[in-house]
Coordinates of C-alpha atoms and ligand atoms in Angstrom, one line a residue:
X188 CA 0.0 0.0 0.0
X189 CA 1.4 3.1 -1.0
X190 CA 1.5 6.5 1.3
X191 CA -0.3 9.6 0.2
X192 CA -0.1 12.6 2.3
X193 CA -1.8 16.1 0.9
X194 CA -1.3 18.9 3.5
X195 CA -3.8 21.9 2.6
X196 CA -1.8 23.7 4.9
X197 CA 1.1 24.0 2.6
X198 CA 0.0 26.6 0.3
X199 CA 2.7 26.9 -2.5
X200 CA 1.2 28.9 -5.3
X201 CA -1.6 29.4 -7.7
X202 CA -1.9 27.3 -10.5
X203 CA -1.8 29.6 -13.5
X204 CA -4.4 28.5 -15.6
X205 CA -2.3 29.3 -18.6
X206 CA -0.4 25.9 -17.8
X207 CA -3.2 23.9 -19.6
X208 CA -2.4 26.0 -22.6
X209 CA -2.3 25.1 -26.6
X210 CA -0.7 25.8 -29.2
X211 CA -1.9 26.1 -33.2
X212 CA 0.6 26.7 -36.0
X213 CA 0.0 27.2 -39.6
X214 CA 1.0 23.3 -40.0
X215 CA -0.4 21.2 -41.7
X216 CA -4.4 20.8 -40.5
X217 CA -4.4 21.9 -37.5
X218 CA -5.7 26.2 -38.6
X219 CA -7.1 25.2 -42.1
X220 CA -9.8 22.6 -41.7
X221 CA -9.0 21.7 -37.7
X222 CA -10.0 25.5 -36.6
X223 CA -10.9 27.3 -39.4
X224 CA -12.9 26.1 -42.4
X225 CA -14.2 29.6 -43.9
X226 CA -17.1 31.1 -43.9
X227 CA -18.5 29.5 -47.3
X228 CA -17.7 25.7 -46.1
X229 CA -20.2 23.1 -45.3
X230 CA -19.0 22.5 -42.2
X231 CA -20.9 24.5 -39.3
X232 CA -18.9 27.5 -38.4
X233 CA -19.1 30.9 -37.0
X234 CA -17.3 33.8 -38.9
X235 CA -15.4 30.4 -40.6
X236 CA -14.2 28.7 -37.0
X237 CA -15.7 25.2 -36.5
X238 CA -18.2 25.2 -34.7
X239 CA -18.2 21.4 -32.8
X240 CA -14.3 22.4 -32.3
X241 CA -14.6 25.5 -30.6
X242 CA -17.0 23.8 -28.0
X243 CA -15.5 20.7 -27.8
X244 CA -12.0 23.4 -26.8
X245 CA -14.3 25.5 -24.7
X246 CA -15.8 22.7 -22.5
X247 CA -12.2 21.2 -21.9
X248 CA -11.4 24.8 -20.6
X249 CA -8.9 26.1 -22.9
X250 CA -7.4 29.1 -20.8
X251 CA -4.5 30.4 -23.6
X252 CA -4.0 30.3 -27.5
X253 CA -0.7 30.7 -29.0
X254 CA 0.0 31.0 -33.0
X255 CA 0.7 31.3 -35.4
X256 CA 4.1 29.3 -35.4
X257 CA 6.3 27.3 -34.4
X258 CA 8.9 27.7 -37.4
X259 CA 6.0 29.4 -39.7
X260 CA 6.3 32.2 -36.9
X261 CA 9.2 33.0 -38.1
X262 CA 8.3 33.2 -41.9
X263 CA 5.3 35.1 -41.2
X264 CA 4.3 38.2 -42.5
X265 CA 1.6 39.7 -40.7
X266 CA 0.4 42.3 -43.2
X267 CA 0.2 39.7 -45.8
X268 CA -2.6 38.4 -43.7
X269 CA -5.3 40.9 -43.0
X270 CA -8.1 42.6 -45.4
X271 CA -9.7 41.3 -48.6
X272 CA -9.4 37.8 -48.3
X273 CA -9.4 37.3 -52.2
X274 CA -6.6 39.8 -52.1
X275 CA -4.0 37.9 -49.4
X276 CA -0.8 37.4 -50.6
X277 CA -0.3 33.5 -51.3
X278 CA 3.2 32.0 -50.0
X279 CA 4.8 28.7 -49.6
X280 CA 4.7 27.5 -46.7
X281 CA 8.4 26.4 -46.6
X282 CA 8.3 24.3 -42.8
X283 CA 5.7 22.7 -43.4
X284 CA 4.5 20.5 -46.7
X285 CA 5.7 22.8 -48.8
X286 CA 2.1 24.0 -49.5
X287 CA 0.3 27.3 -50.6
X288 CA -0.6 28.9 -47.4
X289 CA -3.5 31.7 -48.8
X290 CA -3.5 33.7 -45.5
X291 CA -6.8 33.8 -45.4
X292 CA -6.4 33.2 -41.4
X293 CA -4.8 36.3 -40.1
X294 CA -4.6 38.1 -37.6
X295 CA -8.5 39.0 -37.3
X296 CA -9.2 35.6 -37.6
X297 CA -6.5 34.9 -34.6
X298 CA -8.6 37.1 -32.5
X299 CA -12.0 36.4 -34.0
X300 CA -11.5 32.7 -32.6
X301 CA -10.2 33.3 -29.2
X302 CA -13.1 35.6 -28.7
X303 CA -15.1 32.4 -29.7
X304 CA -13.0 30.4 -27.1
X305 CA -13.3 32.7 -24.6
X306 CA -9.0 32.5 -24.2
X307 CA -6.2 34.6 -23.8
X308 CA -4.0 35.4 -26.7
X309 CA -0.2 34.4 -27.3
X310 CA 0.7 35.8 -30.0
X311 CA 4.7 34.7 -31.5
X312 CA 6.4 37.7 -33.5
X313 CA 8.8 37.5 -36.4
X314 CA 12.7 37.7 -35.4
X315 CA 14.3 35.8 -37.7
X316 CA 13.2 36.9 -41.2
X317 CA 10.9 40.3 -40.1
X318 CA 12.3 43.5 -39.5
X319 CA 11.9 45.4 -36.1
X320 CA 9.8 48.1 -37.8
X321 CA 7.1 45.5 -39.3
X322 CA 7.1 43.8 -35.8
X323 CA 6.1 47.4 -34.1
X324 CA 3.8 48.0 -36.2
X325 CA 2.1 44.3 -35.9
X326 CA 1.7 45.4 -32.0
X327 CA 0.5 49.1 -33.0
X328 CA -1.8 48.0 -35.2
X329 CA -3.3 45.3 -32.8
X330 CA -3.9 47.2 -29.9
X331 CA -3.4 50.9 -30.1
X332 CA -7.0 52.8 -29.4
X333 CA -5.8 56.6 -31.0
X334 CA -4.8 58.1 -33.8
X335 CA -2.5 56.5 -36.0
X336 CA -1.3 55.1 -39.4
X337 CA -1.5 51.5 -38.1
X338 CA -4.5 51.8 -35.7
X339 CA -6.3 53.8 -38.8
X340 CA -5.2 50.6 -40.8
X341 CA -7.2 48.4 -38.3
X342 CA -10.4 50.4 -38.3
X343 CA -10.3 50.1 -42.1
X344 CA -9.8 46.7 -42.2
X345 CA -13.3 46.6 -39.6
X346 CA -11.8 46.7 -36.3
X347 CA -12.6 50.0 -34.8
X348 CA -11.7 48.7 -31.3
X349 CA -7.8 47.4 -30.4
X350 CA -7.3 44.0 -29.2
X351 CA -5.4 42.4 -26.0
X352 CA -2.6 40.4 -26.3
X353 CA -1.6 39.1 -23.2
X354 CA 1.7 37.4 -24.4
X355 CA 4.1 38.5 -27.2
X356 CA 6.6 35.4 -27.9
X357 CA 9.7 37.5 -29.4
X358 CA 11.1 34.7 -32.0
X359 CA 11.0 31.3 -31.4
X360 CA 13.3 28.7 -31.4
X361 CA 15.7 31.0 -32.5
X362 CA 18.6 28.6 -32.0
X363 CA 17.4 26.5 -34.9
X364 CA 14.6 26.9 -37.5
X365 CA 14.1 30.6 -36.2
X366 CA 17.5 32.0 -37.4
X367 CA 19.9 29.5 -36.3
X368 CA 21.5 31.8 -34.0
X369 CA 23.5 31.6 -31.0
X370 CA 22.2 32.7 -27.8
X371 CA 24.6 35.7 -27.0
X372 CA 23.1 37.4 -30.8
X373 CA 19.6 36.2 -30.2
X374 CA 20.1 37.8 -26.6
X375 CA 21.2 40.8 -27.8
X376 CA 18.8 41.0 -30.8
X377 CA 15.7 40.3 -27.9
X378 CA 16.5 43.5 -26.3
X379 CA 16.3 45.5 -29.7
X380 CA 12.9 44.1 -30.9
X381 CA 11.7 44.2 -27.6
X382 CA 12.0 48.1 -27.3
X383 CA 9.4 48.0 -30.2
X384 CA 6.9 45.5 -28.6
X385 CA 5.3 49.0 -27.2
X386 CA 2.8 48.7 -24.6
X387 CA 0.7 51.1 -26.4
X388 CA -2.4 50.7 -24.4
X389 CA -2.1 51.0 -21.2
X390 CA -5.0 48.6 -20.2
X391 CA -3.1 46.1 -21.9
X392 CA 0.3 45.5 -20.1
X393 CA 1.9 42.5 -22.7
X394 CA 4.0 39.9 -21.2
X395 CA 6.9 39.3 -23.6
X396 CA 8.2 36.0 -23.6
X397 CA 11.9 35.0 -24.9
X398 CA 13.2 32.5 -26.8
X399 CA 14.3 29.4 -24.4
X400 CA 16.3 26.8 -24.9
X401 CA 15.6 23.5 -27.2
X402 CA 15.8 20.8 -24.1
X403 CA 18.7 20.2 -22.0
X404 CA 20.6 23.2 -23.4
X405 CA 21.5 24.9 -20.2
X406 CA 24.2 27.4 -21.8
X407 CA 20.9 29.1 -23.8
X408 CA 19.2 29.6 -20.7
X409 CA 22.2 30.8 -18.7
X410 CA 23.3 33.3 -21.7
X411 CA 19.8 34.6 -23.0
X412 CA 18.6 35.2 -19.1
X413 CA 22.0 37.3 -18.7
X414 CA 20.8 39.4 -21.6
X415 CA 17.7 39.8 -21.0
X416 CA 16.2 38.9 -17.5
X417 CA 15.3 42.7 -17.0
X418 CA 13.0 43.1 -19.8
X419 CA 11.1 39.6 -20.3
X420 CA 8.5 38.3 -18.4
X421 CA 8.6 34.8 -19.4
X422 CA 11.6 32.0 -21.4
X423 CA 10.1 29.3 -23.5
X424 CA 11.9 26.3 -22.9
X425 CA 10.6 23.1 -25.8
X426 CA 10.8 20.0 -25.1
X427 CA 9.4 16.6 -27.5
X428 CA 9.1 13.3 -26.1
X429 CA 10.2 11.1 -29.0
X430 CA 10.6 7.7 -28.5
X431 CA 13.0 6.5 -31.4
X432 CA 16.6 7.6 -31.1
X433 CA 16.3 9.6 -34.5
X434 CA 14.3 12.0 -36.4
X435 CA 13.6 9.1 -39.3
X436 CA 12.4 6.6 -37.1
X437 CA 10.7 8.1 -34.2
X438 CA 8.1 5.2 -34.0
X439 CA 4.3 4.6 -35.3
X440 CA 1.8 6.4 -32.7
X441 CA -0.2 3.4 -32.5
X442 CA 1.9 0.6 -33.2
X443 CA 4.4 0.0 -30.1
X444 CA 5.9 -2.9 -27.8
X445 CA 5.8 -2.8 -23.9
X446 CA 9.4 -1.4 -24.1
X447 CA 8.5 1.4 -26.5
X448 CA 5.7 2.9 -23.9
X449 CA 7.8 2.7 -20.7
X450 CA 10.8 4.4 -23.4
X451 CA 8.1 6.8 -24.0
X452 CA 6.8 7.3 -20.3
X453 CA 10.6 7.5 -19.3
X454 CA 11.7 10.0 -22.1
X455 CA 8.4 12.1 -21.1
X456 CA 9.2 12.3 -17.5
X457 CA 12.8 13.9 -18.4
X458 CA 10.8 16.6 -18.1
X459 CA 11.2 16.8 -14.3
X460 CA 14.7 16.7 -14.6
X461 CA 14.8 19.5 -17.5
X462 CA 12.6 21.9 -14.9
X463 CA 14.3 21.6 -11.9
X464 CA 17.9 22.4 -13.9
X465 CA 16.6 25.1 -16.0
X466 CA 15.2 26.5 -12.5
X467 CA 18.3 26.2 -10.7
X468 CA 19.6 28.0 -13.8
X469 CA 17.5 30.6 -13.9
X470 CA 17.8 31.3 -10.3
X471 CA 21.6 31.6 -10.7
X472 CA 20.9 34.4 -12.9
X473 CA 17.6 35.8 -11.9
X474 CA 18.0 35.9 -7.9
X475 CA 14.6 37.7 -7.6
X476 CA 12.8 34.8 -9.6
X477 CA 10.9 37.7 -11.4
X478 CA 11.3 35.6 -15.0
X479 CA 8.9 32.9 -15.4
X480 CA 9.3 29.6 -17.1
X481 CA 7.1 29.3 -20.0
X482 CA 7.2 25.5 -21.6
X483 CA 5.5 26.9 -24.7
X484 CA 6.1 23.2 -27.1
X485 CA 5.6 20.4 -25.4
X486 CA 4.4 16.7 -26.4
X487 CA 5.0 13.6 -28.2
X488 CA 6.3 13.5 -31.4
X489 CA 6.3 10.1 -33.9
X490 CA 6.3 9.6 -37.0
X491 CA 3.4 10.7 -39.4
X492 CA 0.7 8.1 -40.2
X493 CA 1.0 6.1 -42.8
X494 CA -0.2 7.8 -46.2
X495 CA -0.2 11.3 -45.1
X496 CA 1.9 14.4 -45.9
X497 CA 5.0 13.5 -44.1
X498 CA 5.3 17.8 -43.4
X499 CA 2.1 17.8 -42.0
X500 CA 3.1 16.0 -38.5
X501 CA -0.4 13.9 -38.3
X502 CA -0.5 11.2 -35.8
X503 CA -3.0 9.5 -34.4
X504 CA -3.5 9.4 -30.1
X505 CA -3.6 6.6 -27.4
X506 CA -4.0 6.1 -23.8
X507 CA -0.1 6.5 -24.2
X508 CA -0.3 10.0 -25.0
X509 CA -2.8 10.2 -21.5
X510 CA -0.3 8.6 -19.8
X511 CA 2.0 11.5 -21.1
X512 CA -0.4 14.2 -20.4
X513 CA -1.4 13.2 -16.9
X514 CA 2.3 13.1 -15.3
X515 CA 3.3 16.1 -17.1
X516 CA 0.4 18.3 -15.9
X517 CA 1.4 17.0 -12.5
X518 CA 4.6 18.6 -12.8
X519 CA 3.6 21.2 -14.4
X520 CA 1.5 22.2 -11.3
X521 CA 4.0 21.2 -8.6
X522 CA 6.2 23.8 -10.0
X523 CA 3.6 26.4 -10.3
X524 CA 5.4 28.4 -8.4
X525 CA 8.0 28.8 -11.1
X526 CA 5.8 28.0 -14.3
X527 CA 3.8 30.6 -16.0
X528 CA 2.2 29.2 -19.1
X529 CA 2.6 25.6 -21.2
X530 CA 0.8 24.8 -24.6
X531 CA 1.1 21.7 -25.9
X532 CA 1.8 20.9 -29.5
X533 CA -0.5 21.0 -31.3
X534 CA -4.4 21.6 -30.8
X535 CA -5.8 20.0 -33.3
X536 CA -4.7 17.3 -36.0
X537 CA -0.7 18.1 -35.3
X538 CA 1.5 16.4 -33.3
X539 CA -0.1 15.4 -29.8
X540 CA -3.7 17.3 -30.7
X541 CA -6.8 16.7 -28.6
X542 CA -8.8 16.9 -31.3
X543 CA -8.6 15.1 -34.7
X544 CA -11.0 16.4 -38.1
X545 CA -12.0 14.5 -41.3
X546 CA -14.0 16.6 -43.3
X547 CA -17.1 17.8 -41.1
X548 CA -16.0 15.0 -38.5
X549 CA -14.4 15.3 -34.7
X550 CA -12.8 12.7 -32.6
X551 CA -11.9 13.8 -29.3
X552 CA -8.5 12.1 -28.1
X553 CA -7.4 10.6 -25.3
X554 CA -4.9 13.8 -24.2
X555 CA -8.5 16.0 -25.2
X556 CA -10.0 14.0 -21.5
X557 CA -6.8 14.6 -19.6
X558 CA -7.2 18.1 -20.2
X559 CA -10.8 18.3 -19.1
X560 CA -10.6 16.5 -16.2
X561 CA -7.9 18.4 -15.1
X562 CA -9.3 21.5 -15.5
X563 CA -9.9 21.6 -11.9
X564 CA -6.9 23.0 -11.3
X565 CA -6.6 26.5 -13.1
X566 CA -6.4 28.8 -10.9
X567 CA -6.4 26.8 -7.7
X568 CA -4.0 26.9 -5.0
X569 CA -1.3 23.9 -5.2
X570 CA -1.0 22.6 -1.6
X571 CA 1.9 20.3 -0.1
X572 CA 1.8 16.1 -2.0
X573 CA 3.4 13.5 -0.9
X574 CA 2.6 10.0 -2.7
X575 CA 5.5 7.1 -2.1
X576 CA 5.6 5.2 -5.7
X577 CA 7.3 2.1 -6.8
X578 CA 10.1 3.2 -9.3
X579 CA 10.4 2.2 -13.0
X580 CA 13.2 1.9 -15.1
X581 CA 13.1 1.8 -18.9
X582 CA 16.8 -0.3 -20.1
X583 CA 15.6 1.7 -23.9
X584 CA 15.8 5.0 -22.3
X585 CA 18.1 4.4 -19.3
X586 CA 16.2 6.0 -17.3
X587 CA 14.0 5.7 -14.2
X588 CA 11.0 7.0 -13.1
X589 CA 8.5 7.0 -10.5
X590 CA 5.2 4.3 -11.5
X591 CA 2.7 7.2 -9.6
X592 CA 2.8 10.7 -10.2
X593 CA 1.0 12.9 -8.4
X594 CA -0.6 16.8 -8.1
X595 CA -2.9 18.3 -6.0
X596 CA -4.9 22.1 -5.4
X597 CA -7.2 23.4 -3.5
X598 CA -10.0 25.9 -4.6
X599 CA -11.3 29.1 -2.7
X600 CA -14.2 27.0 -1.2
X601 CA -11.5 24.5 0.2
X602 CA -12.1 21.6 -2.6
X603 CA -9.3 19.7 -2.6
X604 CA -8.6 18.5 -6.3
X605 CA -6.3 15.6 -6.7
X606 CA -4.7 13.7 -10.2
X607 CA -3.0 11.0 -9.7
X608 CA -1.5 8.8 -12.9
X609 CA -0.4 5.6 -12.7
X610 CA 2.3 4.9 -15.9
X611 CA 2.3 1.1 -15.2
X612 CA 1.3 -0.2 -18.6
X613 CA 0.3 -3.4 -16.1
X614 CA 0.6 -2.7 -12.0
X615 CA -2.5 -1.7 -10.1
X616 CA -1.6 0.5 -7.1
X617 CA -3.1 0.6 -4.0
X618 CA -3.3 4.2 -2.2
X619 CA -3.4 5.4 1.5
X620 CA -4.7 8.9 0.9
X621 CA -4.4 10.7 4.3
X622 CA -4.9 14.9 4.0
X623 CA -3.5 16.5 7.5
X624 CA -6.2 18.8 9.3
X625 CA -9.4 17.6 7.1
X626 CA -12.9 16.1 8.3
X627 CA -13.5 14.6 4.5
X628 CA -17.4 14.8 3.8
X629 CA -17.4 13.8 0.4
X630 CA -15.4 12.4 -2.3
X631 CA -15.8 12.4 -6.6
X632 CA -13.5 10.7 -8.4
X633 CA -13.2 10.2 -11.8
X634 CA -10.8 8.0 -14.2
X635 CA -9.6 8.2 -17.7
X636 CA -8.2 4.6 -18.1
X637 CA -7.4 1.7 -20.5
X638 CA -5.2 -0.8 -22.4
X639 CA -2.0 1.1 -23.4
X640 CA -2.9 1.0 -27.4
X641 CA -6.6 2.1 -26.4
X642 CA -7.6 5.3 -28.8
X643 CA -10.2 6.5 -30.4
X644 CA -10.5 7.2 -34.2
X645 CA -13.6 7.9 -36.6
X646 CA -15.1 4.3 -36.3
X647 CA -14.9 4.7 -32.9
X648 CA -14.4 7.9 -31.4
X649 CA -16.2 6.6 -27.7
X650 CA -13.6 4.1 -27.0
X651 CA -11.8 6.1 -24.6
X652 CA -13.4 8.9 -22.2
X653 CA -13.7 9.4 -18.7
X654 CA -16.3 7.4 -16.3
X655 CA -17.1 7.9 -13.1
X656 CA -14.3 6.3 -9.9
X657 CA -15.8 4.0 -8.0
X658 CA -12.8 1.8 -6.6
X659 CA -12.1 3.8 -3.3
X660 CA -13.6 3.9 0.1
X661 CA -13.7 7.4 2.3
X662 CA -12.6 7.4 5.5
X663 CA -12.6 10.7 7.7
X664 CA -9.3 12.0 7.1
X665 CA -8.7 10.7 3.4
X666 CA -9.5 7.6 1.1
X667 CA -7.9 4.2 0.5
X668 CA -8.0 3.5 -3.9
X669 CA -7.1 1.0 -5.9
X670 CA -5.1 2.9 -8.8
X671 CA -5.6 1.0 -12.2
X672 CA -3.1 0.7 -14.2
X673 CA -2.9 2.7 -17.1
X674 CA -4.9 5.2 -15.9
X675 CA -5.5 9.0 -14.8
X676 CA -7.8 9.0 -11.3
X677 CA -9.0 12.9 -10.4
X678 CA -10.5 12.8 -7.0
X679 CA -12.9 16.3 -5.9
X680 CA -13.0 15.9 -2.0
X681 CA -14.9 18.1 -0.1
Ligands
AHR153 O1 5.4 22.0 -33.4 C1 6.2 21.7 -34.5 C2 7.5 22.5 -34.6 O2 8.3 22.0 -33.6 C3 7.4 24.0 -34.3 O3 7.1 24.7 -35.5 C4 8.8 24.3 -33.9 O4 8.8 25.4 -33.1 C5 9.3 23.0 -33.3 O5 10.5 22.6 -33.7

């Protein structure tokens, strides 16, 4: 039996909501025909953005959007995007397939759909091929309320009224497909553009986000934090779990051994390792811990399905890609205290999506009930957890890794909310749950579980999906469970 101790008394920070954040590049289909079919299509849509996809998004409680790239970001041209849509610049989109991107989703449409969502906006600027003058003038024109050339631009294009950004990502990944540059330039380069990313309404206070290392790379945090920890807010550190050892074999999303999911569960849990050092890092640098970590790409990566545009990063999702969701949310909100915003990559029909499309058809993946269930925890308090695990070790990844990981929050009417996932693709785990200082009246528990290959697709898109928790008995200062394995467990105890 395994020890679980929550102390409400140990109030370490608010979740930001902003961790269950997403991401949506111009890639593949995750804007045209995931998000945004048009206003002339078939499929239902308001002002052109699905309709079953922006409530599907807005019951799992998306809190935070970020586009439109990812590489395209940097390849982006903002005013090639905006007014007569039969008069939009058409460009290759070079990243990604190699296809005609029509930029008929532009800015307006950016905002038009978060309005729909009822999220904040993260909006990533052009470093490495746009000019500081076109990126000033991207942030005038989207939210400055008087007179001028760019804000007159906007009211002719039918905006009268400026919009709110609420995050300005200044390149992105600028050590690779965002200019290739090193992190002393890119440093240096931040604190020009930055100048220009004006706050130029005062009601609207944007926090600029820097480029952060790709993974482990603790010389790009140390060097671009030197430069710049005065002026940013926030450092985007991405991070992919692939399972194969190299970009050509990565491994089939639903086609894996028993040794390929721990690799996986062990590979995704290096995420632990990678926040704690970048942390310690940042705290080396930043002694007043005003910078935030921002873990803006996050997620599994494999290879494309079979038969689909190799540039258009289409896989399908399993209770494997739970598995993945559920620990890193955990640790996500057990360093809420440092962690400002995540998004995972990417929202829909990219990468590790919750939502897939075929034509005027939505599947809802196994990551999309992750997400909902733990949606419980934006903006809750995290409070003191403390759950003893069985280790795992994975020989593929050489690594080890606890079997249980845990999270828990408490809400202003002192719900406790807890998530607990179990990564054993086999092992059961029985729980002790004792919470210090609590007469427990009632308990709600809920489970996203199944066989590791468990998915849904457009046969059968009810396979997986959260029931109602019935294996655990209350007693009056906790619970006792039995934690299946495979699974995500949220308990709500009152
Ligand atoms: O999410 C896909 C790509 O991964 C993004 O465009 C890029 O930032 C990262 O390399």
């Amino acid at each position: 039996m395994e020890k679980y101790l929550i102390n409400p008394n140990e109030r370490i920070a608010e979740i930001s909501k902003d961790i269950y954040g997403h991401f949506s590049e111009h890639l593949g289909r995750c804007i045209y025909g995931g998000l945004y079919v048009g206003e002339d299509s078939k499929i239902p849509n308001k002002n052109g953005m699905r309709s079953d996809v922006v409530k599907a998004l807005k019951e799992m409680g998306i809190p935070v959007l970020r586009w439109p790239g990812g590489c395209f970001a940097d390849e982006y041209h903002w005013k090639d995007g905006i007014g007569d849509k039969k008069k939009r610049k058409k460009m290759v989109n070079t990243h990604w397939g190699g296809v005609v991107e029509d930029n008929s989703f532009g800015t307006h449409e950016y905002f038009e759909l978060c309005k729909q969502l009822g999220c904040d906006t993260y909006i990533n600027g052009n470093v490495g091929s746009g000019t500081v003058q076109e990126m000033n003038e991207w942030i005038e024109y989207m939210t400055f309320d008087g007179v001028s050339p760019m804000a007159e631009f906007r009211k002719k294009n039918g905006h009268a009224k400026p919009w709110k950004i609420d995050y300005f990502g200044v390149g992105n990944e600028s050590w690779g497909c965002g200019g290739n540059m090193t992190p002393e330039f890119y440093g240096d380069l931040y604190r020009r553009y930055n100048v220009y990313v004006r706050n130029y309404n005062p009601e609207n206070v944007i926090k600029r986000i820097a480029c952060g290392p790709n993974g482990g790379d603790y010389n790009w945090m140390e060097q671009v934090l030197k430069k710049t920890r005065w002026l940013t807010d926030g450092i985007a550190l991405h991070y992919y779990t692939i399972p194969g050892d190299t970009w050509e074999d990565k491994g089939s999303a639903t086609e894996f051994s028993t040794k390929e999911y721990y690799k996986t569960i062990a590979k995704a849990y290096r995420m632990e390792e990678l926040i704690r050092n970048h942390i310690a890092v940042m705290d080396s640098v930043d002694r007043d811990k005003k910078v935030k970590l921002i873990v803006d790409e996050w997620g599994t990566w494999y290879d494309v399905e079979p038969g689909t545009n190799p540039g258009f990063l289409y896989q399908q999702n399993t209770m494997r890609d739970a598995i993945v969701a559920g620990l890193t949310l955990n640790l996500f909100n057990k360093h809420a205290d440092r962690i400002m915003m995540a998004n995972i990559a990417q929202t829909v029909n990219v990468l590790q999506s919750v939502i897939l499309t075929e034509g005027n058809k939505m599947v809802l993946t196994p990551t999309y009930y992750v997400f909902k269930m733990y949606k419980d925890h934006q903006k809750n308090t995290l409070i003191g957890s403390y759950l003893t695990t069985p280790k795992e070790y994975s020989k593929e990844a050489d690594r080890s890794y606890p079997q249980l990981v845990e999270s828990a929050s408490i809400n202003e009417n002192g719900v406790i909310c807890s998530t607990v996932t179990n990564t054993s693709a086999t092992k059961s785990a029985k729980i002790r749950c004792q919470i210090a200082d609590t007469k427990v009246k009632s308990i709600r528990a809920e489970i996203l579980s199944g066989e590791i290959h468990d998915m849904n697709d457009f046969k059968n898109k009810n396979n997986v999906k959260t029931a109602e928790f019935t294996d655990f008995r209350k007693h009056s200062d906790g619970f006792t469970a039995n934690i299946p394995a495979c699974s995500i467990v949220k308990f709500v105890i009152e």
